[in-house]
Amino acid sequence: MTNHSTRIMIIGGPDAGKTHFGGQLYGRLNTKKDRYKIVSPPENLTIFKEVLDSLNEGKSAGHTSVSTHNNLDLEIERTAGEKFVFSFPDYGGEQIRSMVGDRRIDKEWKKQVDESTGWLLMVRLDKILPVEDVVSRGLPEQEVLKTRQAETEPMKLSATAFYIELLQILLFAKKMPTRHQVEFPKLSFVISCWDLLDQDEQGMMPRNVLRKRLPGLWSFISSNWREGYWEVIGLSSTEKSLSLTEPDMDYVKKGPESFGYLITSKGEKESDLTQIIATFLEH
Amino acid sequence: MAGNCSKEDCHPHETGCNHEGCDVLTDCKFYGKDVAAKTDDVNKAEEDFFVRVPWTGNTMGLQDLNILSSNSKVNLIGITGAASAGKTTFLATLYCLLRQGASIGDYSFAGSLTLGGWESIAWYLSWKQHNSIQFPPHTSINAGRAPGLLHLSLRNTTGERKELVFTDAPGEWFEHWIANKNDPNAEGAVWIHRNADAFLLFADCEMLSGNELGKARQQTKLVADRLKYLLGKRPFGLIWSKADIEVDELIREQISGHIQNSPLENYREFQTSVREGEQEGFHSNILSSIEWIMQVTGGETNPPLMVSRHNTEDLFLSKRSV
C-alpha cells in the first residue's frame, strides 16, 4: 500500500530528546541498511546539520532555539517499495510549554496538527519527579499539621495534568471528538533517554514504566485511545550521555549510526531506530 | 460585548469563538463588526492567528458548561454540608486518587476540562519543598449564585464515557439555606438543590466528637431535611468525613435515624478520610461513593441541565465536541 499521506508529528517539551532523535533517525535512514530508507536526500538539511555535526564529533548537540519552526519532509520508503512522508518539525520545546500555558495554538502548529496522521509524544520520564500527595505518601499527624505554617509556594501543574491538558488541546485543535475512543491520529508515547531510567525499570515493558511513573496519564491515554491505536516505546537515541564539549572517541570511530536503540512495545530491544515508523503503519 | 465580539457571552480572546466556532476570528460575522473604527486591531488579529481552546482549565462557571452540555449528558453532583466539613478536601483526595491511577469501579480517569482547578485544590494535599503539606483553605463565600464546578471525564472498559461535574461551594451557603430558603445568600444552595442529579452530605466527625457536637449535629440534620424536599429518586449519600476520628455510636444513630425517618429511595452512608487508615479503606470509600452515584443515576436521570443558550435543536452545536 502506498501511503503518501502518513505524516508523523513529533511532540516534545524542552530537553525531550527531539533533536538527537531526529539526527540519529536521519543518519539511519540515509545509511540505507535498515528497514526504512530515505528516497532522496532533502534539498535543505539545515535542521539536522548541527546535530549531525555534533554526533559525528562524538558530542551532544545544543538546544534548538525557541522561535524556530522549520519543517523537513523526508520521503521514506520501505524495503518493499512503499513510500510515505515523515514530516520532521524542528522547534524549541518551549513552544509545547506555552501551548498549555497560554492555552492557544498558533497558525504553524495548527497546520501541523491538521496534517498529521500520527503523533509521537516524547517524554523524559527520568526527569519527572513523582508526585507525593496524601495518596502516595499519607499525611502527618494532626499535631504536626497544626504547627506548620501557611504555604506560599505557588501551584505548579503536575506532569500528569500537563500532558493530559496538552493532548486535550491537540485533540481539540484537530477537532477530534473523544466521545468514542480515538483511533486517529495514532499515538506513540516515547519514553526517551531510556538508558537513564532505574535499572529495574529498564527490564520492564515500556507501557508498565509509564503506568508506574505517571499512572494518571496512563489512565487518560489508555481510556481515550482505542487498544491497538496507541503504544508506549522506549528510546535511547544516543545510547549514552554525550558531553557538549568533550568528544567521545568511541562515537567518532564507529560513527553515530552504530549507537542508539529502541525498546518496542513488546519489550524487545531493537537497534534499527527506523522501526519507530512501523508503529504508525501497522496495527 | 466582550472584547471585539458583538455577542455578550462570547470571549474570543480567552476561550476562542463561542458562537460560530471560527478558528480565524476575523472571519466571524459577529467579530469586530460594531467596532469598525478599530481597524488596526482587526488587522493585528489577522496577523497573529491562534486557535484558542474553549475551556480555561480553572473551576467552571455556568457558561463554561455549554461546551460540555452541548455534547453529552452531564451528571451534576452536589457536594453539600456546613463550612469546614471537609467537602473540598474530599474532592481533592478524589482527584489525587485518580491522578495516582485509581479507578471508580469499572471507570477510569479520561480527562477533565478543569485540570487547573483540580490541581490547585490537590496542591494543598501534595508534599512540597520543605516537606510541607496542609488542608485546602476555606472555600470563600462570594456573591456568585452558582458554585464553582469541577469536571471529570470517566470511561469504562466498554468505552462508554461519563461526564461528572462536582459543585465546590462554600458551607455558608448551606447554613443560610437552613435558616431561610429565600435568603439571597442561599441562592447558590437552592441552585444546587434544584439542578444536581445526586447529593453528598458531609457530616464532620471531628466536630461531632468535640465541643461543637450540638451545632454540628443540628446543621447536618437540617441540611438533610432541606435536601430531602423534592429529592425524588436522586441518590443521597451521607459522608462521614474525617472518619479516622471516632464518633459516639449514639450520635451516629441520631443523625442517620433522623435522615431515614421518612423513606428515601436511594440512600447510603460512607466513611471517608484523607488518611487511608489501617483496614478501614477510607480512600476507597471515596471512590465507592462516586461509583454508587454513577450506578444509581445510570438508570434514570434528570432532564439535561438547562444552560442558557443551549439550543438542543441545533445540530451543529451538538456536534461540536471536545
mmCIF file of C-alpha atoms in Angstrom, chain A residues 103-107 110 131-142 145-146 148-151 153-158 160-161 164-165 168-169 172-173 175-181 214-217 219-220 223-224, chain B residues 23 46 49-57 71-72 93 95-101 108-113 115-116 119-120 123 125-135 155 159 161 206 245 274-275 283 321-322:
data_model
loop_
_atom_site.group_PDB
_atom_site.id
_atom_site.type_symbol
_atom_site.label_atom_id
_atom_site.label_comp_id
_atom_site.label_asym_id
_atom_site.label_seq_id
_atom_site.Cartn_x
_atom_site.Cartn_y
_atom_site.Cartn_z
ATOM 1 C CA ARG A 103 -3.944 27.764 26.013
ATOM 2 C CA ARG A 104 -3.690 28.522 22.324
ATOM 3 C CA ILE A 105 -2.132 27.115 19.191
ATOM 4 C CA ASP A 106 -0.542 29.285 16.542
ATOM 5 C CA LYS A 107 -1.021 29.106 12.789
ATOM 6 C CA LYS A 110 -2.469 24.333 13.687
ATOM 7 C CA VAL A 131 4.023 13.434 42.904
ATOM 8 C CA GLU A 132 3.913 12.958 46.637
ATOM 9 C CA ASP A 133 0.425 13.515 47.937
ATOM 10 C CA VAL A 134 -1.936 12.111 50.539
ATOM 11 C CA VAL A 135 -2.435 9.039 48.392
ATOM 12 C CA SER A 136 1.162 8.166 47.703
ATOM 13 C CA ARG A 137 2.736 9.318 50.930
ATOM 14 C CA GLY A 138 -0.004 9.826 53.526
ATOM 15 C CA LEU A 139 -0.393 12.654 55.984
ATOM 16 C CA PRO A 140 1.487 13.558 59.131
ATOM 17 C CA GLU A 141 -0.338 13.543 62.459
ATOM 18 C CA GLN A 142 -2.845 16.261 63.266
ATOM 19 C CA LEU A 145 -0.057 19.691 60.697
ATOM 20 C CA LYS A 146 -1.165 22.389 63.079
ATOM 21 C CA ARG A 148 3.032 24.042 60.005
ATOM 22 C CA GLN A 149 2.936 27.476 58.546
ATOM 23 C CA ALA A 150 0.651 28.536 55.753
ATOM 24 C CA GLU A 151 2.056 27.561 52.377
ATOM 25 C CA GLU A 153 4.637 28.210 47.244
ATOM 26 C CA PRO A 154 2.647 28.808 44.026
ATOM 27 C CA MET A 155 0.781 25.937 42.420
ATOM 28 C CA LYS A 156 2.616 24.065 39.701
ATOM 29 C CA LEU A 157 0.783 21.792 37.302
ATOM 30 C CA SER A 158 1.837 18.169 37.823
ATOM 31 C CA THR A 160 0.252 14.197 34.650
ATOM 32 C CA ALA A 161 -2.022 17.220 34.342
ATOM 33 C CA ILE A 164 -3.261 15.405 29.701
ATOM 34 C CA GLU A 165 -4.006 19.064 29.010
ATOM 35 C CA GLN A 168 -6.702 17.512 25.146
ATOM 36 C CA ILE A 169 -5.655 20.761 23.473
ATOM 37 C CA PHE A 172 -9.385 19.873 20.220
ATOM 38 C CA ALA A 173 -7.254 21.695 17.648
ATOM 39 C CA LYS A 175 -11.317 18.708 16.062
ATOM 40 C CA MET A 176 -11.212 15.066 17.077
ATOM 41 C CA PRO A 177 -14.213 14.030 19.122
ATOM 42 C CA THR A 178 -13.391 11.854 22.116
ATOM 43 C CA ARG A 179 -16.873 10.619 22.836
ATOM 44 C CA HIS A 180 -15.714 7.352 21.365
ATOM 45 C CA GLN A 181 -12.191 6.106 21.745
ATOM 46 C CA LEU A 214 2.571 8.611 35.617
ATOM 47 C CA PRO A 215 -0.460 6.439 36.415
ATOM 48 C CA GLY A 216 -2.973 9.234 35.807
ATOM 49 C CA LEU A 217 -1.599 9.921 32.340
ATOM 50 C CA SER A 219 -5.324 6.132 32.557
ATOM 51 C CA PHE A 220 -6.018 9.087 30.297
ATOM 52 C CA SER A 223 -9.095 5.144 28.174
ATOM 53 C CA ASN A 224 -9.162 7.660 25.320
ATOM 54 C CA ASP B 23 -10.749 29.499 14.010
ATOM 55 C CA GLU B 46 -5.360 38.589 11.418
ATOM 56 C CA PHE B 49 -3.959 33.936 14.333
ATOM 57 C CA PHE B 50 -4.353 31.491 17.177
ATOM 58 C CA VAL B 51 -6.703 28.652 17.883
ATOM 59 C CA ARG B 52 -7.847 29.124 21.441
ATOM 60 C CA VAL B 53 -9.279 26.320 23.486
ATOM 61 C CA PRO B 54 -12.784 26.892 24.813
ATOM 62 C CA TRP B 55 -12.014 25.905 28.381
ATOM 63 C CA THR B 56 -9.748 27.704 30.820
ATOM 64 C CA GLY B 57 -8.763 24.752 32.987
ATOM 65 C CA ASN B 71 -22.004 17.483 23.728
ATOM 66 C CA SER B 72 -23.216 14.973 26.281
ATOM 67 C CA THR B 93 -8.446 13.454 47.634
ATOM 68 C CA TYR B 95 -8.502 13.835 42.296
ATOM 69 C CA CYS B 96 -5.254 12.678 43.947
ATOM 70 C CA LEU B 97 -6.547 9.100 43.803
ATOM 71 C CA LEU B 98 -7.358 9.353 40.093
ATOM 72 C CA ARG B 99 -4.015 11.012 39.417
ATOM 73 C CA GLN B 100 -2.363 8.046 41.096
ATOM 74 C CA GLY B 101 -4.156 5.723 38.723
ATOM 75 C CA SER B 108 -11.051 5.187 34.749
ATOM 76 C CA PHE B 109 -9.898 8.743 34.520
ATOM 77 C CA ALA B 110 -10.313 10.082 30.978
ATOM 78 C CA GLY B 111 -9.510 13.764 31.376
ATOM 79 C CA SER B 112 -11.026 16.974 32.658
ATOM 80 C CA LEU B 113 -11.718 20.478 31.444
ATOM 81 C CA LEU B 115 -7.420 20.315 35.429
ATOM 82 C CA GLY B 116 -6.088 23.588 36.795
ATOM 83 C CA GLU B 119 -4.628 20.656 40.625
ATOM 84 C CA SER B 120 -4.945 23.760 42.748
ATOM 85 C CA TRP B 123 -1.803 21.094 45.531
ATOM 86 C CA LEU B 125 -2.590 17.786 49.714
ATOM 87 C CA SER B 126 0.731 17.329 47.950
ATOM 88 C CA TRP B 127 4.070 17.375 49.640
ATOM 89 C CA LYS B 128 6.172 20.302 48.537
ATOM 90 C CA GLN B 129 9.660 21.513 49.130
ATOM 91 C CA HIS B 130 10.486 21.938 52.822
ATOM 92 C CA ASN B 131 8.229 18.936 53.404
ATOM 93 C CA SER B 132 5.126 20.988 53.872
ATOM 94 C CA ILE B 133 1.542 19.939 53.339
ATOM 95 C CA GLN B 134 -1.788 21.211 54.633
ATOM 96 C CA PHE B 135 -5.524 21.105 54.059
ATOM 97 C CA ARG B 155 -14.612 5.944 30.656
ATOM 98 C CA GLY B 159 -15.557 2.591 26.005
ATOM 99 C CA ARG B 161 -17.851 7.888 28.565
ATOM 100 C CA GLU B 206 -14.157 15.970 64.099
ATOM 101 C CA ILE B 245 -11.761 10.437 64.383
ATOM 102 C CA VAL B 274 -7.894 11.940 53.834
ATOM 103 C CA ARG B 275 -5.968 9.289 55.799
ATOM 104 C CA HIS B 283 -9.774 6.289 50.446
ATOM 105 C CA SER B 321 -17.153 18.355 20.607
ATOM 106 C CA VAL B 322 -14.142 18.150 22.856
#
